[in-house]
Amino acid sequence: MSDSVTITIDGRNIEARPGQTILEAADAAGIYIPRLCSHPDLKPIGSCRVCTVVVDGRPQAACVKPVMDGMVVQNSTPELLQHRRNIVDMMFVEGNHFCMFCEKSGNCELQAMAYRFGITAPQYPFQFPEKEVDASHPDILLDHNRCIMCARCVRASQELDGKNVFQSIGRGFARKIGVNGERALGDTDMAATDKAADICPVGCIVRKRVGFEKPIGQRLYDTRPIGSDIEEVRA
Amino acid sequence: MGAMESTIKEVCKRYGNSRARLMDMVRDVQEQLGHVPRESFALIAREANTHRVEVESVVSFYAFLTDKKQGRVVLRLCDDIIDRFKGGGEVGAALCKALGIGFGETTPDGGITLDKTPCIGMSDQAPAMMVNDTVVTNLSPEAVPALVEALRRNPDPQALVTEFGDGNNADPLVQAMVNSNIREAGPVILANYRKEGGLRKALTQTPDEVIEDIKISGLRGRGGAGFLTGLKWELTRQSPGTEKYVLCNADEGEPGTFKDRVLLTERADLVLEGMTVAAYAIGAETGIIYLRGEYAYLRRFLEEKLNRRREARLLGNTILGREGFNFDIRIQMGAGAYVCGEETSLISSCEGTRGDPTDRTPFPVVKGYMVSPTAVNNVETYCCAARIMDMGPGWFASIGTARSAGTKLLSLCGDCERPGIYEVPFGTPLGEVLKRAGAEDVACVCVGGPSGQMVGPAQFGMGISYEELSTGGSVMVFSSQRDILEVAGAFMEFFVEESCGYCVPCRVGNVLLRSRLERVRNGEGTKGDLDYLRRLGESVKFSSRCGLGQTSPNPILSTLKHFRPVYNALVKDGGGTVNKSFHIMKAVEQASAIAGRRSEIFHA
Ligand SMILES: Cc1cc2nc3c(=O)[nH]c(=O)nc-3n(C[C@H](O)[C@H](O)[C@H](O)COP(=O)(O)O)c2cc1C
Ligand code: SF4
Ligand code: FES
Ligand code: FES
């Protein structure tokens, strides 16, 4: 196997390593493909579909699709941007996201994605589902109202912490993140030092007693859009 | 040690305490305890060498598994649209009345639980329901009181079966009132055939020659997607790995499809012969039949078929005297999940986990069951393969069309005189099929089930084939008396229910599609809502992860295309400015209730 392949993203030729995903190759080349469930430290699972690109005419999730020599990828066509916006809108209406009261505001990847896409209000009706808040753990709060089911916590606990604190339970719209304890998070072996405690892209898993330590206005995405760190590689 | 604990220990031991058999363990626990109690999760996890939450994850995924206490008898009324149109709703009401409970409830004495379930594969004898594993067909509201009375006296559901159905349904190991309803046999699958002729012929050839024959025949998968079977076998054979697997997809979850049920009943040996041919071609020693939970009543019959084949040296070691050709088959029971028909979900389910699909790179032919090369094929595909080996690839290729070789089994149901199984050569026009089934007044036909297309008379001249009207078998007929959008709505409900929820567009998009269609059907929609449906539907199709979400908007998109006047009649207004779904009275209702007085301005 050769140690480099060439793919095209939006007409630009880029070099990639075999085994890399399209998303990884794009990152290295300074091209940002929007994503929410994907995280550089975790195995990709392709669940949010925000990273959908068109590969040789077919939709594919860039975070899971490995590169192949000669691939032609479209990333920023008006159609793709519309599909991605629609997906982000769906995430907002399937949960209960009150960004203005949320400790994650400004550091939230979902909120930041909405800003990047210019979404001010979702086009779909809010579903107002009834969700639980699990405050049983001494150091960590689990607020299912804000969960987007990216399963980062599931993977982080398994892959980074060597535990199995989280897993998906239920199916369809009722699907949710379950915990490996008789009743609640407090019954599990989750520790404040777990990597899984800091991996949530939204405000579903947050630490207790550190809320608003950094004032809103000075947070990660308050000053620059999500993805700009990747795009700066190119500049 | 408590009773529950010893039951669990015994069950888990039955499956070698292997985590990969978790699905069987929880099924057996439920069979013995009536449900899988939450208190048992940790115990099962310990015995199966896994985590508590993994057990909960499996139990909460499958519709037939539950952690809630149920009655000794569980009634699952089929809630498919065909059943509803045949009076399923009235049967449901009669059941509620006779039992004094609603759906999802259990009688106060803890005896009987009443539930609904999507299509159980009996649409040609609807309305039907499952009573535990026993199937009761052709229900009527009048028959319900006696049926409930009988169950109260004797909770053995089999006692409800007084007359057996046709063919092997009367076999001592089946004893079902189900009918096979074979209306027209074709030359390939339902014709009389030379038993084991295909397998014997295959063994005179090398595995590569067998694969070559299947390729020449042009056989494509009968499960819906139409992938070339020869190519699939070749890829599986060529993929590196010492263990290889042959999986038979008998999940048959697409509403309106019941031809695999009939094949398993009337052509079980042909299915198993085809699987054995595949095993020889691929170099597999293990096969699995993934049998949908709804067909559990066929399990003993199939187990016995496997036993007889072992005795006849058609399975096991040194098959038909061929040194080194060893192959055996086990049955994996499903538990009520349409998505498990998707091949990667099916594999996950066989591995004992929840049935979320997995990424199809690498494909199952490279890394499938137990991360080994695996060929998953439909029941009917295996039948075709066995016949091709016996009769020759040229014979097969001469039937059907250039791109769709052979015949197709159709399961016809709905508004027609003769619902049942038809084996037709590919290319047969839909209208011709309708005529043979005695369907005279037809406004709409759903070809391929909810995930297929809803077409009207303008499309009846098109042929049944991969290139024109593609179907895994389902053909549902709707007369001019039926509300086409009620059908589409029922299909959307089905997808909402069956989405695994893994990816966002399918999990959320289908819920949104369903409720907006509902708004339109209620006459509260605008033209803008039709646009909303189309665009949202396209996004769900485009960005969903697996075939379920990639087809779930079809009931809406195909009716928007073929039945636009029906929608237009519902959204008569010109523009999108007036929101007809907004009711001021409804809007102030809640506030009035809180305030404890009626609105001064808006009141009845
Ligand atoms: C949601 C979903 C459900 C499916 N259900 C079935 C099924 O019940 N039976 C089946 O044979 N194929 C089903 N399929 C297709 C399978 O994924 C797979 O393509 C097929 O089993 C391959 O066998 P074949 O090539 O012989 O058709 C389903 C696919 C999807 C996406
Ligand atoms: S499309 Fe997505 S949510 Fe729907 S069944 Fe497939 S993986 Fe699950
Ligand atoms: S980032 Fe690729 S699917 Fe979520
Ligand atoms: S701001 Fe996004 S979850 Fe709270």
mmCIF file of C-alpha atoms in Angstrom, chain A residues 45-49 52 54 59 64-66 80 83 86-87 90-91 93-94 123-125 127 148-149 158 164 166-173 175 178-182, chain B residues 42 51-54 56-57 60-63 336-337 354 356 359 361 497-505 507-509 511-512 516 532 536 538-540 542-545:
data_model
loop_
_atom_site.group_PDB
_atom_site.id
_atom_site.type_symbol
_atom_site.label_atom_id
_atom_site.label_comp_id
_atom_site.label_asym_id
_atom_site.label_seq_id
_atom_site.Cartn_x
_atom_site.Cartn_y
_atom_site.Cartn_z
ATOM 1 C CA ILE A 45 -19.541 6.277 15.075
ATOM 2 C CA GLY A 46 -21.377 8.378 12.508
ATOM 3 C CA SER A 47 -24.503 9.137 14.509
ATOM 4 C CA CYS A 48 -25.175 12.865 14.198
ATOM 5 C CA ARG A 49 -24.836 12.976 10.388
ATOM 6 C CA THR A 52 -22.442 14.330 5.704
ATOM 7 C CA VAL A 54 -21.099 13.743 -1.058
ATOM 8 C CA PRO A 59 -23.957 10.890 0.699
ATOM 9 C CA VAL A 64 -16.404 7.261 9.354
ATOM 10 C CA LYS A 65 -15.654 7.020 5.648
ATOM 11 C CA PRO A 66 -12.041 6.098 4.951
ATOM 12 C CA LEU A 80 -25.319 20.012 1.866
ATOM 13 C CA HIS A 83 -29.284 19.297 4.998
ATOM 14 C CA ASN A 86 -31.978 20.747 9.025
ATOM 15 C CA ILE A 87 -30.185 18.160 11.156
ATOM 16 C CA MET A 90 -33.783 18.584 14.583
ATOM 17 C CA MET A 91 -31.390 18.351 17.520
ATOM 18 C CA VAL A 93 -36.341 20.543 18.817
ATOM 19 C CA GLU A 94 -35.878 16.982 20.066
ATOM 20 C CA GLN A 123 -37.785 25.834 11.590
ATOM 21 C CA TYR A 124 -39.338 22.728 13.167
ATOM 22 C CA PRO A 125 -41.786 22.688 16.066
ATOM 23 C CA GLN A 127 -41.262 18.610 20.789
ATOM 24 C CA ILE A 148 -27.996 14.947 21.617
ATOM 25 C CA MET A 149 -27.197 11.200 21.812
ATOM 26 C CA GLN A 158 -14.902 2.626 27.415
ATOM 27 C CA ASN A 164 -18.409 1.184 31.048
ATOM 28 C CA PHE A 166 -22.714 4.750 29.883
ATOM 29 C CA GLN A 167 -24.627 2.911 27.181
ATOM 30 C CA SER A 168 -27.570 3.687 24.897
ATOM 31 C CA ILE A 169 -30.886 2.274 26.015
ATOM 32 C CA GLY A 170 -34.322 2.264 24.426
ATOM 33 C CA ARG A 171 -34.872 2.911 20.769
ATOM 34 C CA GLY A 172 -36.253 5.494 18.384
ATOM 35 C CA PHE A 173 -37.305 8.842 19.792
ATOM 36 C CA ARG A 175 -33.606 6.375 22.997
ATOM 37 C CA GLY A 178 -28.340 4.870 30.323
ATOM 38 C CA VAL A 179 -25.912 4.417 33.186
ATOM 39 C CA ASN A 180 -24.314 1.289 34.539
ATOM 40 C CA GLY A 181 -25.926 1.440 37.976
ATOM 41 C CA GLU A 182 -29.020 0.154 39.707
ATOM 42 C CA ALA B 42 -26.963 -7.135 37.293
ATOM 43 C CA HIS B 51 -22.148 -4.910 32.332
ATOM 44 C CA ARG B 52 -25.545 -4.259 33.805
ATOM 45 C CA VAL B 53 -26.251 -1.408 31.412
ATOM 46 C CA GLU B 54 -25.516 -3.691 28.451
ATOM 47 C CA GLU B 56 -30.673 -3.034 29.949
ATOM 48 C CA SER B 57 -29.552 -1.848 26.538
ATOM 49 C CA SER B 60 -34.968 -2.006 26.104
ATOM 50 C CA PHE B 61 -34.267 -2.358 22.388
ATOM 51 C CA TYR B 62 -36.527 -5.232 21.407
ATOM 52 C CA ALA B 63 -40.282 -4.772 21.398
ATOM 53 C CA GLY B 336 -39.601 -7.682 17.511
ATOM 54 C CA ALA B 337 -37.405 -5.171 15.690
ATOM 55 C CA ARG B 354 -28.992 -4.395 20.600
ATOM 56 C CA ASP B 356 -28.256 -0.860 16.009
ATOM 57 C CA ASP B 359 -20.985 1.054 9.631
ATOM 58 C CA THR B 361 -17.191 -0.047 5.780
ATOM 59 C CA GLU B 497 -41.828 3.051 16.083
ATOM 60 C CA GLU B 498 -39.082 1.071 14.380
ATOM 61 C CA SER B 499 -36.297 3.641 14.045
ATOM 62 C CA CYS B 500 -33.398 2.489 16.159
ATOM 63 C CA GLY B 501 -32.748 6.090 17.112
ATOM 64 C CA TYR B 502 -29.028 5.961 16.473
ATOM 65 C CA CYS B 503 -28.874 8.771 13.953
ATOM 66 C CA VAL B 504 -30.542 12.167 14.194
ATOM 67 C CA PRO B 505 -32.386 12.475 10.863
ATOM 68 C CA ARG B 507 -34.807 9.488 15.029
ATOM 69 C CA VAL B 508 -36.211 13.021 14.871
ATOM 70 C CA GLY B 509 -37.113 13.521 11.223
ATOM 71 C CA VAL B 511 -41.451 12.125 14.182
ATOM 72 C CA LEU B 512 -41.638 15.535 12.520
ATOM 73 C CA ARG B 516 -46.899 17.388 9.807
ATOM 74 C CA TYR B 532 -41.976 21.329 4.298
ATOM 75 C CA LEU B 536 -37.703 17.422 5.336
ATOM 76 C CA GLU B 538 -35.434 14.597 1.342
ATOM 77 C CA SER B 539 -33.118 15.497 4.207
ATOM 78 C CA VAL B 540 -34.050 12.348 6.126
ATOM 79 C CA PHE B 542 -30.264 11.885 2.186
ATOM 80 C CA SER B 543 -28.560 11.936 5.532
ATOM 81 C CA SER B 544 -29.833 8.904 7.454
ATOM 82 C CA ARG B 545 -27.338 6.252 8.302
#
